[in-house]
PDB file of C-alpha atoms in Angstrom:
ATOM      1  CA  MET A   1     123.155  36.952 113.211  1.00  0.00           C
ATOM      2  CA  GLN A   2     124.475  35.971 116.541  1.00  0.00           C
ATOM      3  CA  ALA A   3     123.879  32.325 115.615  1.00  0.00           C
ATOM      4  CA  VAL A   4     126.048  32.818 112.438  1.00  0.00           C
ATOM      5  CA  GLY A   5     128.766  34.542 114.336  1.00  0.00           C
ATOM      6  CA  GLY A   6     128.901  31.583 116.780  1.00  0.00           C
ATOM      7  CA  ALA A   7     129.003  28.984 114.029  1.00  0.00           C
ATOM      8  CA  LEU A   8     131.771  31.007 112.330  1.00  0.00           C
ATOM      9  CA  SER A   9     133.647  31.075 115.612  1.00  0.00           C
ATOM     10  CA  SER A  10     133.256  27.355 116.244  1.00  0.00           C
ATOM     11  CA  ASP A  11     134.554  26.643 112.656  1.00  0.00           C
ATOM     12  CA  SER A  12     137.655  28.892 113.208  1.00  0.00           C
ATOM     13  CA  GLU A  13     138.147  27.694 116.755  1.00  0.00           C
ATOM     14  CA  GLY A  14     137.841  31.215 117.821  1.00  0.00           C
ATOM     15  CA  GLY A  15     140.333  32.761 115.712  1.00  0.00           C
ATOM     16  CA  SER A  16     138.027  34.609 113.341  1.00  0.00           C
ATOM     17  CA  SER A  17     137.564  38.344 113.903  1.00  0.00           C
ATOM     18  CA  ALA A  18     134.885  38.360 111.206  1.00  0.00           C
ATOM     19  CA  ALA A  19     132.994  35.896 113.560  1.00  0.00           C
ATOM     20  CA  VAL A  20     133.318  38.195 116.549  1.00  0.00           C
ATOM     21  CA  ASP A  21     132.151  41.234 114.377  1.00  0.00           C
ATOM     22  CA  VAL A  22     129.038  39.238 112.978  1.00  0.00           C
ATOM     23  CA  SER A  23     128.117  38.341 116.572  1.00  0.00           C
ATOM     24  CA  ILE A  24     128.500  41.893 117.758  1.00  0.00           C
ATOM     25  CA  ALA A  25     126.274  43.238 114.999  1.00  0.00           C
ATOM     26  CA  GLY A  26     123.796  40.631 115.985  1.00  0.00           C
ATOM     27  CA  LEU A  27     123.787  41.838 119.514  1.00  0.00           C
ATOM     28  CA  SER A  28     123.751  45.421 118.593  1.00  0.00           C
ATOM     29  CA  PHE A  29     120.765  44.874 116.332  1.00  0.00           C
ATOM     30  CA  GLN A  30     119.030  43.222 119.158  1.00  0.00           C
ATOM     31  CA  VAL A  31     119.784  46.302 121.550  1.00  0.00           C
ATOM     32  CA  VAL A  32     118.500  48.624 118.938  1.00  0.00           C
ATOM     33  CA  VAL A  33     115.264  46.654 118.653  1.00  0.00           C
ATOM     34  CA  ILE A  34     114.906  46.431 122.324  1.00  0.00           C
ATOM     35  CA  ALA A  35     115.544  50.186 122.539  1.00  0.00           C
ATOM     36  CA  VAL A  36     112.816  50.866 119.911  1.00  0.00           C
ATOM     37  CA  PHE A  37     110.324  48.630 121.758  1.00  0.00           C
ATOM     38  CA  ILE A  38     111.002  50.501 124.860  1.00  0.00           C
ATOM     39  CA  GLY A  39     110.339  53.744 123.329  1.00  0.00           C
ATOM     40  CA  LEU A  40     107.182  52.690 121.503  1.00  0.00           C
ATOM     41  CA  THR A  41     105.739  51.213 124.645  1.00  0.00           C
ATOM     42  CA  CYS A  42     106.641  54.451 126.742  1.00  0.00           C
ATOM     43  CA  GLU A  43     104.828  56.304 123.915  1.00  0.00           C
ATOM     44  CA  TYR A  44     101.827  54.011 124.228  1.00  0.00           C
ATOM     45  CA  VAL A  45     101.621  54.378 127.963  1.00  0.00           C
ATOM     46  CA  TRP A  46     101.959  58.172 127.698  1.00  0.00           C
ATOM     47  CA  ARG A  47      99.089  58.291 125.149  1.00  0.00           C
ATOM     48  CA  TYR A  48      96.961  55.958 127.074  1.00  0.00           C
ATOM     49  CA  ARG A  49      97.378  58.176 130.213  1.00  0.00           C
ATOM     50  CA  LYS A  50      96.749  61.371 128.293  1.00  0.00           C
ATOM     51  CA  GLY A  51      93.649  59.693 126.897  1.00  0.00           C
ATOM     52  CA  GLN A  52      92.492  58.730 130.398  1.00  0.00           C
ATOM     53  CA  ARG A  53      92.639  62.350 131.487  1.00  0.00           C
ATOM     54  CA  ILE A  54      90.551  63.486 128.422  1.00  0.00           C
ATOM     55  CA  THR A  55      88.111  60.542 128.428  1.00  0.00           C
ATOM     56  CA  PRO A  56      88.259  58.556 131.605  1.00  0.00           C
ATOM     57  CA  ARG A  57      87.348  54.818 130.943  1.00  0.00           C
ATOM     58  CA  THR A  58      84.733  53.007 132.833  1.00  0.00           C
ATOM     59  CA  THR A  59      86.934  49.959 133.057  1.00  0.00           C
ATOM     60  CA  PRO A  60      90.424  50.446 134.694  1.00  0.00           C
ATOM     61  CA  LEU A  61      93.360  48.302 134.039  1.00  0.00           C
ATOM     62  CA  SER A  62      93.160  45.096 136.138  1.00  0.00           C
ATOM     63  CA  LYS A  63      95.577  44.440 138.945  1.00  0.00           C
ATOM     64  CA  GLY A  64      96.989  41.263 136.906  1.00  0.00           C
ATOM     65  CA  PHE A  65      97.658  43.515 133.911  1.00  0.00           C
ATOM     66  CA  LYS A  66      99.609  45.975 135.915  1.00  0.00           C
ATOM     67  CA  ILE A  67     101.536  43.234 137.670  1.00  0.00           C
ATOM     68  CA  PHE A  68     102.411  41.601 134.234  1.00  0.00           C
ATOM     69  CA  SER A  69     103.450  45.118 132.893  1.00  0.00           C
ATOM     70  CA  TRP A  70     105.818  45.538 135.656  1.00  0.00           C
ATOM     71  CA  PHE A  71     107.365  42.056 135.507  1.00  0.00           C
ATOM     72  CA  MET A  72     107.523  42.439 131.739  1.00  0.00           C
ATOM     73  CA  THR A  73     109.428  45.712 132.265  1.00  0.00           C
ATOM     74  CA  ILE A  74     111.837  44.026 134.573  1.00  0.00           C
ATOM     75  CA  SER A  75     112.360  41.135 131.996  1.00  0.00           C
ATOM     76  CA  ILE A  76     113.200  43.491 129.166  1.00  0.00           C
ATOM     77  CA  ILE A  77     115.652  45.599 131.238  1.00  0.00           C
ATOM     78  CA  LEU A  78     117.415  42.330 132.336  1.00  0.00           C
ATOM     79  CA  ILE A  79     117.719  41.207 128.709  1.00  0.00           C
ATOM     80  CA  LEU A  80     119.042  44.614 127.665  1.00  0.00           C
ATOM     81  CA  ILE A  81     121.620  44.619 130.335  1.00  0.00           C
ATOM     82  CA  ARG A  82     122.770  41.026 129.156  1.00  0.00           C
ATOM     83  CA  CYS A  83     123.052  42.118 125.700  1.00  0.00           C
ATOM     84  CA  CYS A  84     125.009  45.196 126.442  1.00  0.00           C
ATOM     85  CA  TYR A  85     127.439  43.188 128.607  1.00  0.00           C
ATOM     86  CA  ARG A  86     127.897  40.579 125.682  1.00  0.00           C
ATOM     87  CA  ILE A  87     128.607  43.374 123.303  1.00  0.00           C
ATOM     88  CA  ASP A  88     131.290  44.811 125.604  1.00  0.00           C
ATOM     89  CA  GLU A  89     132.605  41.152 126.252  1.00  0.00           C
ATOM     90  CA  LEU A  90     132.921  40.514 122.651  1.00  0.00           C
ATOM     91  CA  SER A  91     134.370  43.825 121.722  1.00  0.00           C
ATOM     92  CA  GLU A  92     137.676  42.603 122.985  1.00  0.00           C
ATOM     93  CA  GLY A  93     137.472  39.350 120.958  1.00  0.00           C
ATOM     94  CA  TYR A  94     138.186  36.030 122.428  1.00  0.00           C
ATOM     95  CA  ALA A  95     141.339  37.040 124.094  1.00  0.00           C
ATOM     96  CA  GLY A  96     139.959  39.970 126.121  1.00  0.00           C
ATOM     97  CA  ASP A  97     139.743  40.210 129.879  1.00  0.00           C
ATOM     98  CA  LEU A  98     135.865  40.237 130.191  1.00  0.00           C
ATOM     99  CA  ILE A  99     135.501  36.939 128.212  1.00  0.00           C
ATOM    100  CA  HIS A 100     137.713  35.172 130.761  1.00  0.00           C
ATOM    101  CA  ASN A 101     135.939  36.490 133.814  1.00  0.00           C
ATOM    102  CA  GLU A 102     133.676  33.809 134.918  1.00  0.00           C
ATOM    103  CA  GLY A 103     132.033  35.363 137.824  1.00  0.00           C
ATOM    104  CA  LEU A 104     130.952  38.432 135.778  1.00  0.00           C
ATOM    105  CA  PHE A 105     129.755  36.158 132.859  1.00  0.00           C
ATOM    106  CA  ILE A 106     127.691  34.047 135.277  1.00  0.00           C
ATOM    107  CA  ALA A 107     126.176  37.289 136.809  1.00  0.00           C
ATOM    108  CA  LEU A 108     125.508  39.231 133.590  1.00  0.00           C
ATOM    109  CA  GLU A 109     124.676  36.453 131.399  1.00  0.00           C
ATOM    110  CA  GLY A 110     123.219  33.587 133.170  1.00  0.00           C
ATOM    111  CA  VAL A 111     121.499  35.209 136.049  1.00  0.00           C
ATOM    112  CA  MET A 112     120.009  38.018 133.920  1.00  0.00           C
ATOM    113  CA  ILE A 113     118.353  35.622 131.514  1.00  0.00           C
ATOM    114  CA  LEU A 114     117.289  33.153 134.362  1.00  0.00           C
ATOM    115  CA  VAL A 115     115.672  36.012 136.417  1.00  0.00           C
ATOM    116  CA  ALA A 116     114.032  37.414 133.201  1.00  0.00           C
ATOM    117  CA  ALA A 117     112.585  34.100 132.467  1.00  0.00           C
ATOM    118  CA  TYR A 118     111.287  33.598 136.034  1.00  0.00           C
ATOM    119  CA  THR A 119     109.663  37.155 135.924  1.00  0.00           C
ATOM    120  CA  LEU A 120     107.497  35.946 133.151  1.00  0.00           C
ATOM    121  CA  ILE A 121     106.743  32.595 134.719  1.00  0.00           C
ATOM    122  CA  ILE A 122     105.606  34.410 137.841  1.00  0.00           C
ATOM    123  CA  ALA A 123     103.595  36.925 135.984  1.00  0.00           C
ATOM    124  CA  HIS A 124     102.521  34.868 132.875  1.00  0.00           C
ATOM    125  CA  PRO A 125     100.533  36.666 130.492  1.00  0.00           C
ATOM    126  CA  GLY A 126      98.132  33.729 129.870  1.00  0.00           C
ATOM    127  CA  PRO A 127      95.974  34.275 133.127  1.00  0.00           C
ATOM    128  CA  VAL A 128      96.066  38.120 132.566  1.00  0.00           C
ATOM    129  CA  PHE A 129      94.471  37.892 128.953  1.00  0.00           C
ATOM    130  CA  ALA A 130      92.457  34.534 129.398  1.00  0.00           C
ATOM    131  CA  ASP A 131      89.364  36.302 130.564  1.00  0.00           C
ATOM    132  CA  LEU A 132      89.297  39.282 128.181  1.00  0.00           C
ATOM    133  CA  ASP A 133      86.069  39.585 125.834  1.00  0.00           C
ATOM    134  CA  GLU A 134      87.258  39.998 122.286  1.00  0.00           C
ATOM    135  CA  ASP A 135      84.349  42.589 121.522  1.00  0.00           C
ATOM    136  CA  LYS A 136      85.156  44.542 124.645  1.00  0.00           C
ATOM    137  CA  VAL A 137      89.020  44.722 123.946  1.00  0.00           C
ATOM    138  CA  GLY A 138      88.343  45.899 120.284  1.00  0.00           C
ATOM    139  CA  ARG A 139      86.082  48.675 121.534  1.00  0.00           C
ATOM    140  CA  GLU A 140      88.676  49.808 124.139  1.00  0.00           C
ATOM    141  CA  MET A 141      91.473  49.503 121.621  1.00  0.00           C
ATOM    142  CA  THR A 142      89.413  51.911 119.229  1.00  0.00           C
ATOM    143  CA  MET A 143      88.753  54.303 122.023  1.00  0.00           C
ATOM    144  CA  VAL A 144      92.598  54.378 123.107  1.00  0.00           C
ATOM    145  CA  SER A 145      93.862  54.953 119.516  1.00  0.00           C
ATOM    146  CA  ASP A 146      90.994  57.554 118.749  1.00  0.00           C
ATOM    147  CA  PRO A 147      89.783  59.373 121.907  1.00  0.00           C
ATOM    148  CA  GLU A 148      87.123  61.200 119.809  1.00  0.00           C
ATOM    149  CA  LYS A 149      85.098  57.907 119.350  1.00  0.00           C
TER     150      LYS A 149
END
Protein backbone atom coordinates (compact mmCIF):
# COMPACT_ATOMS: atom_id res chain seq x y z
CA MET A 1 0.00 0.00 0.00
CA GLN A 2 2.91 2.32 0.69
CA ALA A 3 4.17 1.84 -2.85
CA VAL A 4 0.73 2.67 -4.26
CA GLY A 5 0.62 5.81 -2.12
CA GLY A 6 4.06 6.81 -3.36
CA ALA A 7 3.06 6.20 -6.97
CA LEU A 8 -0.10 8.26 -6.55
CA SER A 9 1.95 11.04 -4.94
CA SER A 10 4.41 11.11 -7.80
CA ASP A 11 1.61 11.22 -10.38
CA SER A 12 -0.05 14.15 -8.60
CA GLU A 13 3.23 15.93 -7.83
CA GLY A 14 2.48 15.68 -4.10
CA GLY A 15 -0.91 17.37 -4.28
CA SER A 16 -3.08 14.31 -3.66
CA SER A 17 -4.41 13.83 -0.16
CA ALA A 18 -5.66 10.39 -1.23
CA ALA A 19 -2.06 9.38 -1.93
CA VAL A 20 -1.01 10.47 1.55
CA ASP A 21 -3.96 8.59 3.05
CA VAL A 22 -2.99 5.41 1.19
CA SER A 23 0.60 5.74 2.39
CA ILE A 24 -0.53 6.28 5.98
CA ALA A 25 -2.84 3.25 5.71
CA GLY A 26 0.09 1.12 4.49
CA LEU A 27 2.35 2.31 7.29
CA SER A 28 -0.40 1.81 9.87
CA PHE A 29 -0.96 -1.73 8.63
CA GLN A 30 2.78 -2.37 8.93
CA VAL A 31 2.77 -1.09 12.54
CA VAL A 32 -0.20 -3.32 13.41
CA VAL A 33 1.50 -6.38 11.87
CA ILE A 34 4.76 -5.66 13.72
CA ALA A 35 2.83 -5.20 16.99
CA VAL A 36 1.05 -8.54 16.48
CA PHE A 37 4.41 -10.18 15.71
CA ILE A 38 5.90 -8.73 18.90
CA GLY A 39 2.92 -9.95 20.91
CA LEU A 40 3.09 -13.47 19.49
CA THR A 41 6.83 -13.61 20.04
CA CYS A 42 6.42 -12.53 23.67
CA GLU A 43 3.76 -15.21 24.16
CA TYR A 44 6.09 -17.84 22.68
CA VAL A 45 8.96 -16.80 24.96
CA TRP A 46 6.62 -16.84 27.97
CA ARG A 47 5.36 -20.34 27.08
CA TYR A 48 8.90 -21.57 26.43
CA ARG A 49 10.10 -20.35 29.81
CA LYS A 50 7.03 -21.80 31.52
CA GLY A 51 7.73 -25.11 29.79
CA GLN A 52 11.36 -24.96 30.94
CA ARG A 53 10.22 -24.74 34.56
CA ILE A 54 7.82 -27.67 34.15
CA THR A 55 10.07 -29.92 32.03
CA PRO A 56 13.68 -28.72 31.86
CA ARG A 57 15.32 -29.41 28.50
CA THR A 58 18.68 -31.12 28.36
CA THR A 59 19.76 -28.79 25.55
CA PRO A 60 19.75 -25.10 26.53
CA LEU A 61 19.44 -22.35 23.93
CA SER A 62 22.78 -21.71 22.25
CA LYS A 63 24.71 -18.52 22.83
CA GLY A 64 24.44 -17.77 19.09
CA PHE A 65 20.65 -18.07 19.19
CA LYS A 66 20.45 -15.77 22.20
CA ILE A 67 22.64 -13.17 20.45
CA PHE A 68 20.54 -13.45 17.28
CA SER A 69 17.35 -13.03 19.33
CA TRP A 70 18.60 -9.84 21.00
CA PHE A 71 19.79 -8.34 17.72
CA MET A 72 16.50 -9.28 16.03
CA THR A 73 14.64 -7.55 18.87
CA ILE A 74 16.70 -4.39 18.37
CA SER A 75 16.05 -4.50 14.62
CA ILE A 76 12.28 -4.88 15.06
CA ILE A 77 12.09 -2.02 17.56
CA LEU A 78 14.06 0.27 15.24
CA ILE A 79 11.77 -0.55 12.30
CA LEU A 80 8.73 0.10 14.51
CA ILE A 81 10.16 3.50 15.51
CA ARG A 82 10.73 4.33 11.84
CA CYS A 83 7.17 3.40 10.88
CA CYS A 84 5.64 5.43 13.70
CA TYR A 85 7.74 8.44 12.70
CA ARG A 86 6.64 8.11 9.07
CA ILE A 87 2.96 7.97 10.09
CA ASP A 88 3.39 11.14 12.15
CA GLU A 89 5.35 12.79 9.34
CA LEU A 90 2.74 12.04 6.68
CA SER A 91 -0.22 12.86 8.94
CA GLU A 92 0.46 16.53 8.21
CA GLY A 93 0.63 15.91 4.46
CA TYR A 94 3.42 17.20 2.25
CA ALA A 95 3.13 20.73 3.63
CA GLY A 96 3.76 19.81 7.28
CA ASP A 97 6.74 20.73 9.42
CA LEU A 98 8.00 17.18 9.99
CA ILE A 99 8.35 16.36 6.31
CA HIS A 100 10.64 19.37 5.88
CA ASN A 101 12.87 18.61 8.88
CA GLU A 102 15.85 16.94 7.19
CA GLY A 103 17.80 16.14 10.35
CA LEU A 104 14.86 14.38 11.95
CA PHE A 105 14.19 12.51 8.71
CA ILE A 106 17.79 11.29 8.49
CA ALA A 107 17.79 10.20 12.14
CA LEU A 108 14.40 8.50 12.28
CA GLU A 109 14.25 7.14 8.74
CA GLY A 110 17.72 6.48 7.39
CA VAL A 111 19.63 5.75 10.58
CA MET A 112 16.90 3.49 11.99
CA ILE A 113 16.85 1.31 8.86
CA LEU A 114 20.64 1.35 8.53
CA VAL A 115 21.17 0.21 12.13
CA ALA A 116 18.35 -2.35 11.83
CA ALA A 117 20.01 -3.83 8.75
CA TYR A 118 23.45 -3.91 10.36
CA THR A 119 22.14 -5.65 13.47
CA LEU A 120 21.02 -8.53 11.27
CA ILE A 121 24.30 -8.50 9.38
CA ILE A 122 26.25 -8.75 12.63
CA ALA A 123 23.99 -11.45 14.08
CA HIS A 124 22.98 -13.13 10.82
CA PRO A 125 20.62 -16.08 11.39
CA GLY A 126 22.49 -18.32 8.90
CA PRO A 127 25.32 -19.35 11.24
CA VAL A 128 22.88 -19.73 14.15
CA PHE A 129 20.62 -22.21 12.35
CA ALA A 130 23.17 -23.85 10.02
CA ASP A 131 24.26 -26.56 12.47
CA LEU A 132 20.81 -27.62 13.65
CA ASP A 133 19.83 -31.23 13.16
CA GLU A 134 16.34 -31.32 11.61
CA ASP A 135 15.19 -34.34 13.64
CA LYS A 136 16.39 -32.77 16.88
CA VAL A 137 14.63 -29.49 16.11
CA GLY A 138 11.40 -31.32 15.32
CA ARG A 139 11.50 -33.20 18.64
CA GLU A 140 12.26 -30.02 20.60
CA MET A 141 9.46 -28.08 18.88
CA THR A 142 7.00 -30.86 19.73
CA MET A 143 8.13 -30.74 23.35
CA VAL A 144 7.77 -26.94 23.50
CA SER A 145 4.28 -26.96 21.98
CA ASP A 146 3.11 -29.88 24.15
CA PRO A 147 5.10 -30.30 27.40
CA GLU A 148 3.24 -33.53 28.17
CA LYS A 149 5.15 -35.43 25.44
